[in-house]
C-alpha cells in the first residue's frame, strides 16, 4: 500500500470513527435509563465505609430500565436513572434508592441546588412547574403542600409536592421498548443541604424512591394499574452494565423468601450461615424477626455488615484456610493480606440460609477485593457500629452482584438467583399475557458536547493527515 493510499485510508477511518462518535453522542438513550455510578477511591478504603455509614442512616405492563456499571469490586456505587418529566418531557438524573420512598427533583426556585456534576451528566435544568396541592394526607386541593425529608447524615431536602407526567420505557417486544407515561406525585425541591446541595461534586437532580411505601413511584404506578408492584435488578459485577426491569419476571425462575411484615425496608428471616461445608454455631434467637432482627437486603449499600457473633468466627474460618497468612489492619476497619494464588481455590464460599430453604452463596472473588497489592475482606463487623446500627445484618452489593434480585411487593416476597447479568430475562406483559425479552444495557455518560467543535476537530485532524 502506497503512502497516499495509507493517508486516504487513515482519513476515511478517522471520518467513519468521528461520524459514529457524533451519532452516538447526539442519540437519545431513552427517558428512563438507569446507570450504576462508582466514584473511584481516593487512595483510601475509608471512602467505602463513609458511603455505607451514611447509607445505613438513610435506610428508611413491564418497564425496561437500562442499567450501566463498571463492575469494579473496590469502588463505591449507587444507581441513577434518566427520567423524563412534563409535556414535552425534559430529562433529569435521579438516584434510584430502594431504601427510601419519595421521589423529588430540584425545582427552578431551589436554593443551594447543584448546577453541575463530575458524573458526566447535565443537571443545570431545574424543574419549572406550577406548585399545587395533591391527594396526599393533610393536603388540600389548590393549596401548596410542603414536604421535608431529613436524612441520617444531616442532609435534607425541602419543598412542595406536585403532580406531573413521568415518562419511562415500556416493553413492546423482544428487546424492544416504547415510550409510556403516568401521572406521579413527587417533591419539587426548593432547598437542599448537606450532601444534596451545590457543594457536592457528584450531585444529581434528585432521588427516585423504590421503597415499599405507597408514596413510592412504583406504588403510585401500580395503584393506577399501569404496572405490577414487582421489579428486579441484576448488576454485572464483572463487565459493568446489567438489567433493571419493572414487571413479573418469568425466566429465570427465582426462589423466594417472605419479607418480614411491618418493616419499612426489605427485611428477611435468615436461619443459618455456612462457611465452606461448616455451619457457624450461632444462637437461635439471633435470627428471630423483630427490631434489628433478620437481615436487610439493600442494593444501595456497598459492603456487607454482620453482627459480631457472626463476623468473628466467619473471618477466622476464612483466614484459617491459609495458616501462613499475615493479616494487616488497613484504615482501621479492613483486614487485608498478601496472597499470590487464585482466591476461589484458596478460600471457602460463604452461604446465607433463609426461610423457605432459600440460600445466597457468596464466592471468594465477591467478598475479597484487591487493594495496593493485597486482598481485603469485604465483610464488616456491625458490632463496631454506633448504637442504632449495632449488630445489624445488612447485605449490600458485595453479596448481590452477579445475581438477579426480584422484589415482589404484590405478595411480599423477595428472592434471587445467580445469573449472567450481561444476558437477558423474560418479563410477562400482564395486559396481553405475552412474554418478552428484556436485555442488559450499558448507558453512556451524557456529556454536553458542541457538535460544531467536533466538526472543527475533524477538519483539523484531516489537515494534519494531509500534511
XYZ file of C-alpha atoms in Angstrom:
467
model
C 0.000 0.000 0.000
C 1.410 3.425 -1.004
C 1.835 6.325 1.423
C -1.002 8.234 -0.295
C -3.364 5.256 -0.042
C -2.394 4.837 3.606
C -3.219 8.511 4.187
C -6.554 8.172 2.349
C -7.368 5.017 4.311
C -6.498 6.764 7.583
C -8.681 9.772 6.716
C -11.634 7.548 5.801
C -11.197 5.577 9.004
C -10.977 8.790 11.007
C -14.087 10.235 9.358
C -16.002 6.999 9.982
C -14.966 6.944 13.625
C -15.869 10.579 14.268
C -19.145 10.245 12.356
C -20.062 7.256 14.527
C -18.994 9.262 17.584
C -21.223 12.179 16.571
C -24.192 9.859 16.065
C -23.625 8.236 19.451
C -23.378 11.428 21.452
C -26.401 13.008 19.782
C -28.689 9.980 20.170
C -31.332 9.839 22.875
C -30.664 6.785 25.077
C -34.208 6.717 26.415
C -36.120 8.678 29.028
C -35.752 6.268 31.926
C -32.233 4.886 31.715
C -30.509 3.580 34.837
C -26.765 3.824 35.413
C -24.595 2.311 38.152
C -22.215 5.043 39.317
C -18.907 4.272 41.053
C -16.796 7.190 42.275
C -13.258 5.895 42.490
C -11.416 5.570 45.764
C -9.090 8.437 46.601
C -6.190 6.301 47.847
C -8.064 5.171 50.955
C -10.530 2.446 51.862
C -12.260 4.792 54.295
C -14.482 6.076 51.468
C -16.209 2.689 51.331
C -17.222 2.846 54.990
C -18.160 6.537 54.793
C -20.578 5.774 51.968
C -22.158 2.859 53.840
C -22.280 4.712 57.175
C -24.406 7.398 55.567
C -26.404 4.795 53.682
C -27.307 2.888 56.835
C -28.581 6.102 58.388
C -30.843 6.824 55.394
C -32.391 3.367 55.177
C -35.789 4.208 55.701
C -47.004 -3.736 31.599
C -43.260 -4.318 32.240
C -40.810 -1.463 32.187
C -37.243 -1.753 30.915
C -34.718 0.414 32.772
C -31.312 0.151 31.047
C -28.570 -0.355 33.621
C -24.880 0.523 33.453
C -21.831 -0.063 35.603
C -18.106 -0.651 35.789
C -18.100 -3.984 37.581
C -15.286 -2.839 39.904
C -15.364 -4.508 43.354
C -13.182 -1.930 45.093
C -15.092 1.262 44.348
C -18.338 2.764 45.581
C -21.655 2.767 43.821
C -25.212 3.996 43.550
C -27.895 3.702 40.899
C -29.077 6.708 38.973
C -31.703 6.957 36.277
C -32.504 9.308 33.444
C -36.222 10.102 33.546
C -38.472 12.429 31.591
C -40.844 14.832 33.360
C -43.529 17.054 31.849
C -45.033 17.543 28.383
C -42.892 17.846 26.367
C -40.564 15.875 28.590
C -37.281 17.226 29.951
C -34.579 14.859 31.169
C -33.449 14.586 34.795
C -30.903 12.349 36.501
C -32.071 10.914 39.829
C -30.605 8.419 42.270
C -32.565 5.148 42.387
C -32.923 4.250 46.055
C -34.576 1.087 47.420
C -34.132 2.469 50.944
C -36.447 5.488 50.573
C -39.859 6.178 49.101
C -40.379 9.782 47.985
C -39.330 10.905 44.531
C -38.121 14.505 44.337
C -36.203 16.695 41.896
C -34.653 20.149 42.177
C -37.013 22.925 41.132
C -36.187 26.199 39.453
C -36.701 28.245 42.634
C -34.366 25.950 44.591
C -31.756 27.400 46.942
C -28.352 25.723 47.215
C -29.192 23.239 44.471
C -26.231 21.834 42.493
C -25.740 23.130 38.956
C -23.007 20.769 37.772
C -21.721 17.272 38.449
C -18.489 15.393 37.742
C -20.529 12.278 36.902
C -20.762 13.463 33.303
C -24.475 14.272 33.498
C -26.164 17.592 32.862
C -28.065 18.803 35.953
C -28.375 22.509 35.124
C -32.078 22.472 34.104
C -34.154 22.515 37.308
C -37.863 21.747 37.048
C -40.134 24.702 36.311
C -43.663 23.859 37.399
C -46.761 25.400 38.954
C -46.912 24.328 42.593
C -50.272 22.950 43.719
C -51.718 20.515 46.203
C -52.494 16.858 45.574
C -54.329 13.841 47.013
C -51.950 13.383 49.955
C -52.777 13.117 53.635
C -53.048 16.584 55.143
C -53.007 18.345 51.771
C -55.854 20.355 50.284
C -56.585 20.914 46.614
C -55.312 24.177 45.077
C -53.039 24.798 48.056
C -49.301 24.194 48.351
C -48.398 21.000 50.217
C -44.905 21.190 51.753
C -42.538 18.303 52.447
C -39.330 17.982 54.473
C -37.025 14.957 54.271
C -34.107 14.810 56.717
C -31.557 12.053 56.161
C -29.464 10.490 58.887
C -26.210 12.014 57.628
C -27.609 15.516 58.168
C -28.567 16.143 54.529
C -32.073 17.422 53.895
C -34.456 18.394 51.134
C -37.492 20.638 51.472
C -40.085 21.817 49.001
C -43.613 21.109 47.812
C -45.467 18.141 46.408
C -46.543 18.440 42.782
C -48.160 16.152 40.225
C -46.881 15.772 36.683
C -46.309 13.249 33.912
C -43.239 10.997 34.193
C -42.009 9.169 31.083
C -40.404 5.714 31.026
C -39.690 2.914 28.548
C -42.380 0.235 28.337
C -41.548 -3.238 26.989
C -43.026 -3.502 23.493
C -41.476 -6.748 22.238
C -38.347 -8.847 22.458
C -35.547 -6.394 23.285
C -37.834 -3.526 22.155
C -39.366 -0.625 24.079
C -41.827 2.178 23.504
C -42.351 5.397 25.421
C -45.076 5.325 28.068
C -46.029 7.721 30.853
C -48.006 8.075 34.027
C -49.004 10.846 36.439
C -46.945 10.775 39.633
C -46.940 12.900 42.791
C -43.394 13.885 43.730
C -41.433 16.531 45.575
C -40.396 19.796 43.952
C -37.198 20.632 45.849
C -36.844 24.267 46.907
C -33.962 23.962 49.378
C -31.182 21.375 49.789
C -28.464 20.974 52.403
C -25.570 18.643 53.229
C -24.587 16.167 50.528
C -27.572 17.244 48.429
C -26.506 20.878 47.967
C -24.259 22.654 45.460
C -21.061 21.667 47.294
C -21.388 18.001 46.259
C -19.285 17.302 43.161
C -21.212 14.073 42.470
C -24.641 15.645 42.714
C -27.753 14.621 40.817
C -31.129 16.202 40.103
C -32.907 14.295 42.864
C -33.880 10.888 44.246
C -36.260 8.224 42.881
C -37.539 6.101 45.770
C -38.149 2.396 45.122
C -39.137 1.601 48.711
C -42.191 -0.290 49.970
C -44.436 2.649 50.934
C -47.479 3.795 48.962
C -45.759 7.114 48.205
C -43.016 5.486 46.091
C -43.162 5.842 42.322
C -43.645 2.115 41.712
C -46.533 2.057 44.222
C -48.204 5.014 42.502
C -47.858 3.467 39.027
C -49.159 0.161 40.378
C -52.194 1.787 42.041
C -53.164 3.277 38.658
C -52.975 -0.193 37.085
C -50.058 0.672 34.802
C -47.599 -1.818 36.276
C -47.421 -4.636 38.779
C -45.675 -3.839 42.046
C -42.737 -6.061 41.076
C -39.237 -5.126 39.968
C -35.853 -6.785 39.510
C -32.233 -5.787 39.046
C -29.099 -7.640 38.001
C -25.770 -5.830 38.326
C -22.965 -7.233 36.212
C -20.049 -7.159 38.646
C -17.602 -8.440 36.021
C -18.210 -6.332 32.917
C -20.417 -3.485 34.128
C -23.936 -2.797 32.923
C -26.808 -5.104 33.727
C -30.600 -5.302 33.906
C -33.294 -3.308 35.735
C -36.914 -4.101 34.939
C -40.373 -3.482 36.397
C -42.813 -6.361 35.864
C -43.295 -10.073 36.501
C -40.109 -11.996 35.674
C -40.925 -15.473 34.329
C -37.406 -16.509 33.381
C -35.111 -17.246 35.092
C -37.038 -18.919 37.877
C -36.294 -17.345 41.257
C -36.755 -18.980 44.661
C -38.489 -16.547 47.004
C -38.455 -15.911 50.755
C -41.046 -13.851 52.692
C -40.388 -10.254 53.637
C -40.652 -9.609 57.376
C -44.082 -7.953 57.945
C -44.433 -4.379 59.179
C -40.843 -3.409 58.385
C -40.013 -0.264 56.373
C -37.171 -1.969 54.484
C -36.538 -5.233 52.666
C -36.030 -7.390 55.778
C -35.830 -11.195 55.506
C -35.547 -14.026 58.030
C -32.048 -15.529 57.999
C -31.766 -19.031 59.501
C -28.082 -20.036 59.251
C -24.622 -19.082 57.995
C -22.320 -21.610 56.332
C -18.576 -21.246 55.617
C -17.405 -23.919 53.205
C -19.011 -27.138 54.448
C -19.348 -25.997 58.082
C -22.261 -24.158 59.698
C -21.429 -21.470 62.249
C -22.596 -22.137 65.800
C -24.922 -19.164 66.315
C -27.630 -18.670 68.999
C -31.079 -19.313 67.534
C -32.554 -16.081 68.949
C -30.170 -14.028 66.804
C -32.344 -14.796 63.776
C -35.717 -14.049 65.359
C -37.623 -11.310 63.493
C -38.228 -8.024 65.238
C -36.403 -4.790 65.937
C -32.958 -5.058 64.293
C -33.561 -8.776 63.688
C -33.398 -10.658 60.425
C -31.337 -9.268 57.547
C -31.803 -6.186 55.351
C -31.285 -6.551 51.601
C -30.088 -3.200 50.239
C -28.560 -2.600 46.820
C -27.536 0.908 47.871
C -25.001 -0.426 50.380
C -21.550 -1.331 49.031
C -20.278 -3.899 51.555
C -21.940 -6.411 53.912
C -22.331 -5.926 57.682
C -22.666 -8.822 60.129
C -23.223 -8.985 63.900
C -20.022 -9.588 65.840
C -21.189 -13.068 66.836
C -21.236 -13.978 63.118
C -18.406 -11.780 61.884
C -15.645 -13.051 64.197
C -15.982 -16.832 63.544
C -16.674 -16.238 59.830
C -13.483 -14.226 59.271
C -11.492 -16.673 61.419
C -12.604 -19.631 59.284
C -11.755 -17.727 56.090
C -8.234 -16.762 57.148
C -7.504 -20.170 58.726
C -7.661 -21.743 55.252
C -4.157 -20.396 54.691
C -2.233 -20.657 58.020
C 0.738 -18.704 56.662
C -1.333 -15.567 56.013
C -0.230 -12.397 57.770
C -3.326 -10.270 58.287
C -2.897 -6.470 58.413
C -5.464 -3.898 59.567
C -5.863 -1.183 56.930
C -7.750 2.082 57.537
C -8.869 0.779 60.955
C -11.682 -1.388 59.551
C -10.258 -3.717 56.888
C -8.433 -6.993 57.347
C -6.050 -7.407 54.431
C -3.334 -9.875 53.457
C -0.992 -10.803 50.629
C -1.883 -13.889 48.608
C -0.491 -14.918 45.222
C -2.809 -17.822 44.426
C -6.328 -17.934 42.977
C -8.704 -16.756 45.716
C -11.558 -19.018 44.569
C -9.288 -22.031 45.070
C -7.717 -20.916 48.338
C -10.737 -19.692 50.304
C -14.248 -21.019 51.069
C -17.646 -19.922 49.800
C -19.936 -18.238 52.337
C -23.618 -19.234 52.187
C -26.503 -17.487 53.946
C -29.661 -19.540 54.501
C -33.160 -18.054 54.700
C -36.763 -19.059 55.265
C -38.297 -21.340 52.567
C -34.922 -23.067 52.021
C -33.619 -20.086 50.046
C -29.879 -19.529 50.143
C -27.462 -16.881 48.933
C -23.941 -18.050 48.079
C -21.045 -15.574 48.070
C -17.785 -16.573 46.380
C -14.275 -15.510 47.443
C -13.922 -13.284 44.372
C -17.022 -11.443 45.640
C -16.062 -10.902 49.284
C -12.332 -10.329 48.649
C -11.133 -7.322 46.666
C -7.628 -6.137 45.665
C -6.047 -3.111 47.282
C -2.422 -1.972 46.988
C -1.043 -5.445 46.301
C -3.168 -7.124 48.967
C -6.551 -8.816 49.228
C -9.009 -7.166 51.645
C -12.040 -8.795 53.266
C -15.307 -7.046 52.449
C -17.223 -8.382 55.465
C -17.646 -5.734 58.156
C -18.351 -6.027 61.892
C -21.636 -4.251 62.652
C -20.937 -4.788 66.345
C -18.421 -1.954 65.997
C -21.018 0.447 64.565
C -22.924 3.104 66.503
C -25.667 2.057 68.917
C -28.503 2.442 66.387
C -26.770 0.116 63.916
C -25.027 -2.270 66.306
C -25.292 -5.946 65.339
C -27.357 -5.156 62.260
C -27.249 -7.668 59.390
C -27.081 -5.642 56.191
C -26.303 -7.335 52.875
C -25.229 -4.954 50.113
C -23.697 -5.183 46.650
C -20.828 -7.316 47.930
C -23.271 -10.250 48.013
C -25.868 -9.078 45.449
C -23.696 -8.538 42.350
C -23.965 -11.105 39.544
C -27.391 -12.141 40.832
C -30.880 -11.370 39.607
C -32.709 -9.934 42.626
C -36.516 -9.933 42.395
C -38.748 -7.757 44.620
C -42.379 -8.970 44.604
C -44.308 -6.427 46.657
C -47.603 -7.848 45.393
C -47.005 -10.950 47.500
C -44.453 -9.509 49.978
C -41.638 -11.760 48.746
C -38.033 -11.270 47.706
C -35.646 -13.686 46.011
C -32.513 -14.041 43.935
C -30.619 -16.402 41.713
C -27.107 -16.449 40.288
C -27.291 -15.092 36.778
C -25.321 -13.762 33.835
C -26.271 -10.102 34.107
C -24.958 -9.337 30.609
C -27.643 -11.598 29.068
C -31.448 -11.121 29.152
C -34.526 -12.057 31.183
C -38.161 -12.720 30.242
C -40.879 -10.408 31.568
C -44.630 -11.014 31.260
C -46.993 -8.397 29.850
C -49.895 -8.596 32.298
C -52.265 -6.973 29.813
C -51.785 -9.369 26.889
C -50.204 -12.343 28.635
C -47.293 -12.315 26.202
C -43.704 -12.770 27.366
C -40.873 -10.568 26.084
C -37.093 -10.495 26.399
C -35.517 -7.652 28.352
C -31.785 -7.372 27.695
C -28.841 -5.940 29.592
C -27.749 -2.382 28.928
C -24.883 -0.005 29.435
C -25.774 3.653 29.022
C -23.109 6.190 28.215
C -22.481 9.396 30.106
C -24.397 12.390 28.811
C -21.556 14.880 28.424
C -22.810 18.136 26.880
C -20.857 18.405 23.620
C -20.805 21.115 20.984
C -21.178 19.480 17.558
C -19.521 22.421 15.794
C -16.404 21.947 17.904
C -16.298 18.271 16.944
C -16.564 19.165 13.253
C -13.736 21.672 13.693
C -11.665 18.952 15.357
C -12.447 16.627 12.450
C -11.231 19.183 9.870
C -8.091 19.855 11.916
C -7.221 16.164 12.106
C -7.828 15.669 8.392
C -5.485 18.596 7.671
C -2.795 17.024 9.856
C -3.124 13.728 7.989
C -2.718 15.503 4.645
C 0.479 17.274 5.703
